[in-house]
């Protein structure tokens, strides 16, 4: 198992040129998640407007967590909330697949590259950090919309 | 001089191949050390031949186990210049520090309830001060934060300077008449800095404060004598000094006047339904069935260290540190966090590499079989002070040699290549 599986070119590309980075959204629910074992941090703001999810974020951390945030942003920004939550579940399943992938991972498009990360247990939580933050912010949004 | 090739043969794990059949270069002894065969055998011999609950029962095994346990205690105590009854066993240094903070908390609560306390030194009042440093491991920070919260005492810190050493210029005002306890690290697990123990302890004594030394990174690597530094408490973990996991030590200068913290079986003198009196030290601090095999394993570790000699080990680590600092500092993208000279430092080197995240650095090193630690090393405030999210840390021990250092330095260069950093 080589680290080239971990650091696939598309991942390094997103790490070097992160998409959507910087808090640009003016309102929405803001969450702050950290990975206490390595100090990675993400601040993420999400809002649901006209059924569509708006996301912006800022983060520090390793290449895997930065690339994951960048690809996540590309994948979910402007999509309906239910679809975003389904993608989150799919990504989680991918990360738990220990390198096997899942049946429906095509929906993740470029983020399928993270299947390599799922072979490195110590790095799985790096990849999941932005997704956990997003899920937290979305669920808070949905709860407050229901109130 | 250490015959490292011979030493390596004593550590079965070090002959292992990792990842793509790489030789293992273990540079993470500050987190936990590897164990020589003699320690592994001492633990398994105990379970094969002697296993019984110590200090309980009069049968042959119980007697043999007790004798072995107590002679292990004696050996470990002597190793730090203490007497047997002055050390008690815990599960690790973290538990030892927590124990001392609970001594303070328990006596504070009793005093607040008007119950006579055995030792008024431990009863705190709002406005009393606890002095730590800015370079503490979380184990010597968070328990004191909790104590301060519960008692109204205030925390004060001896600050860092940019070199990664303590700035003692305001020591007289930081440690003052309100100071009740000063607790600090001997060698930093993050920076490698060895702190000026005597200056700090002397100042604490001038104001009548108790002192605690976190000796986790010094007892395994230096000659340590708790009497000559005249500290009130010292703590360390067996697993960082070739011993088994699960046993830590708390040294107490005046053990019979220190309040108990864990209570229950084995630590009592007399028990009635209403109240109990407690045994003399060290039993008064060792409630419940003890981890005898681990303690006996730790004594075997002390034998191993003594046979090589702590002075020899320290000099060996300094030579490797010199080589590593020279090699790393020739790489322009390396930034050492901590002292870059060999004065008052040990074999721990933290660094950052260009703007690569240490997690990524550690991964590429790991691919080459090189085990380092990445992260904040349980001393987050040091990262904050140096404004880095984390560092990569290499730490040396008696089983490392020049080849390991060369592998580290070339591994760092390879990491730069891997990520295309120039
Ligand atoms: C300086 C220092 N203090 C305290 C600790 C805590 O030791 P343990 O985790 O064995 O309780 C460590 C090790 O992690 C350390 O290096």
XYZ file of N, CA and C in Angstrom, chain B residues 135 159-167 188 190-195 325 335-345 350 382 385-386:
99
model
N 5.051 26.063 28.795
C 5.441 24.906 27.970
C 4.973 23.582 28.547
N 6.613 32.551 31.387
C 6.465 32.586 29.919
C 7.632 31.956 29.161
N 7.344 31.640 27.915
C 8.350 31.164 26.962
C 9.056 32.351 26.324
N 10.243 32.118 25.792
C 10.809 33.089 24.859
C 10.952 32.433 23.485
N 11.352 33.237 22.501
C 11.319 32.739 21.115
C 12.322 31.615 20.887
N 13.301 31.512 21.772
C 14.281 30.437 21.657
C 13.683 29.101 22.131
N 12.537 29.163 22.778
C 11.940 27.939 23.312
C 12.425 27.641 24.723
N 12.888 28.681 25.412
C 13.278 28.509 26.812
C 12.383 29.361 27.694
N 12.446 29.110 28.995
C 11.640 29.909 29.910
C 12.300 31.267 30.124
N 11.464 32.283 30.186
C 11.940 33.623 30.490
C 11.753 33.835 31.991
N 11.111 19.586 28.332
C 9.898 19.716 27.527
C 9.798 18.594 26.497
N 8.063 18.759 23.931
C 7.803 19.396 22.642
C 9.083 20.042 22.109
N 9.789 20.770 22.990
C 10.906 21.605 22.551
C 12.266 20.970 22.810
N 12.311 20.023 23.731
C 13.591 19.435 24.127
C 14.330 20.249 25.185
N 13.808 21.415 25.516
C 14.445 22.292 26.497
C 14.512 21.651 27.882
N 15.670 21.766 28.533
C 15.767 21.350 29.934
C 15.706 22.615 30.784
N 14.757 22.662 31.681
C 14.506 23.888 32.438
C 15.417 24.020 33.661
N 20.444 18.192 14.422
C 20.261 19.642 14.270
C 21.100 20.146 13.097
N 12.370 24.674 9.877
C 12.388 25.653 10.950
C 12.307 24.898 12.275
N 13.393 24.956 13.051
C 13.415 24.246 14.337
C 12.614 25.063 15.356
N 11.687 24.396 16.045
C 10.935 25.065 17.115
C 11.537 24.567 18.431
N 12.334 25.411 19.052
C 13.038 24.997 20.266
C 14.500 25.360 20.127
N 15.286 25.113 21.181
C 16.690 25.518 21.157
C 17.451 24.868 20.007
N 18.306 25.667 19.350
C 19.096 25.123 18.243
C 20.531 24.855 18.687
N 20.842 25.130 19.958
C 22.168 24.760 20.462
C 21.994 23.590 21.431
N 23.106 23.103 21.948
C 23.031 21.890 22.776
C 23.003 22.191 24.269
N 23.013 23.475 24.627
C 22.972 23.826 26.044
C 21.617 23.449 26.639
N 21.623 22.802 27.779
C 20.393 22.525 28.512
C 19.268 22.041 27.602
N 19.569 21.038 26.831
C 18.504 20.418 26.035
C 18.773 18.921 25.945
N 11.704 19.366 17.548
C 10.458 19.694 16.845
C 10.779 20.627 15.705
N 2.011 25.736 23.304
C 3.311 26.025 22.665
C 3.098 26.312 21.179
N 1.823 29.769 20.889
C 2.884 30.763 21.092
C 3.734 30.919 19.825
N 4.094 29.801 19.209
C 4.955 29.869 18.013
C 4.146 30.037 16.728
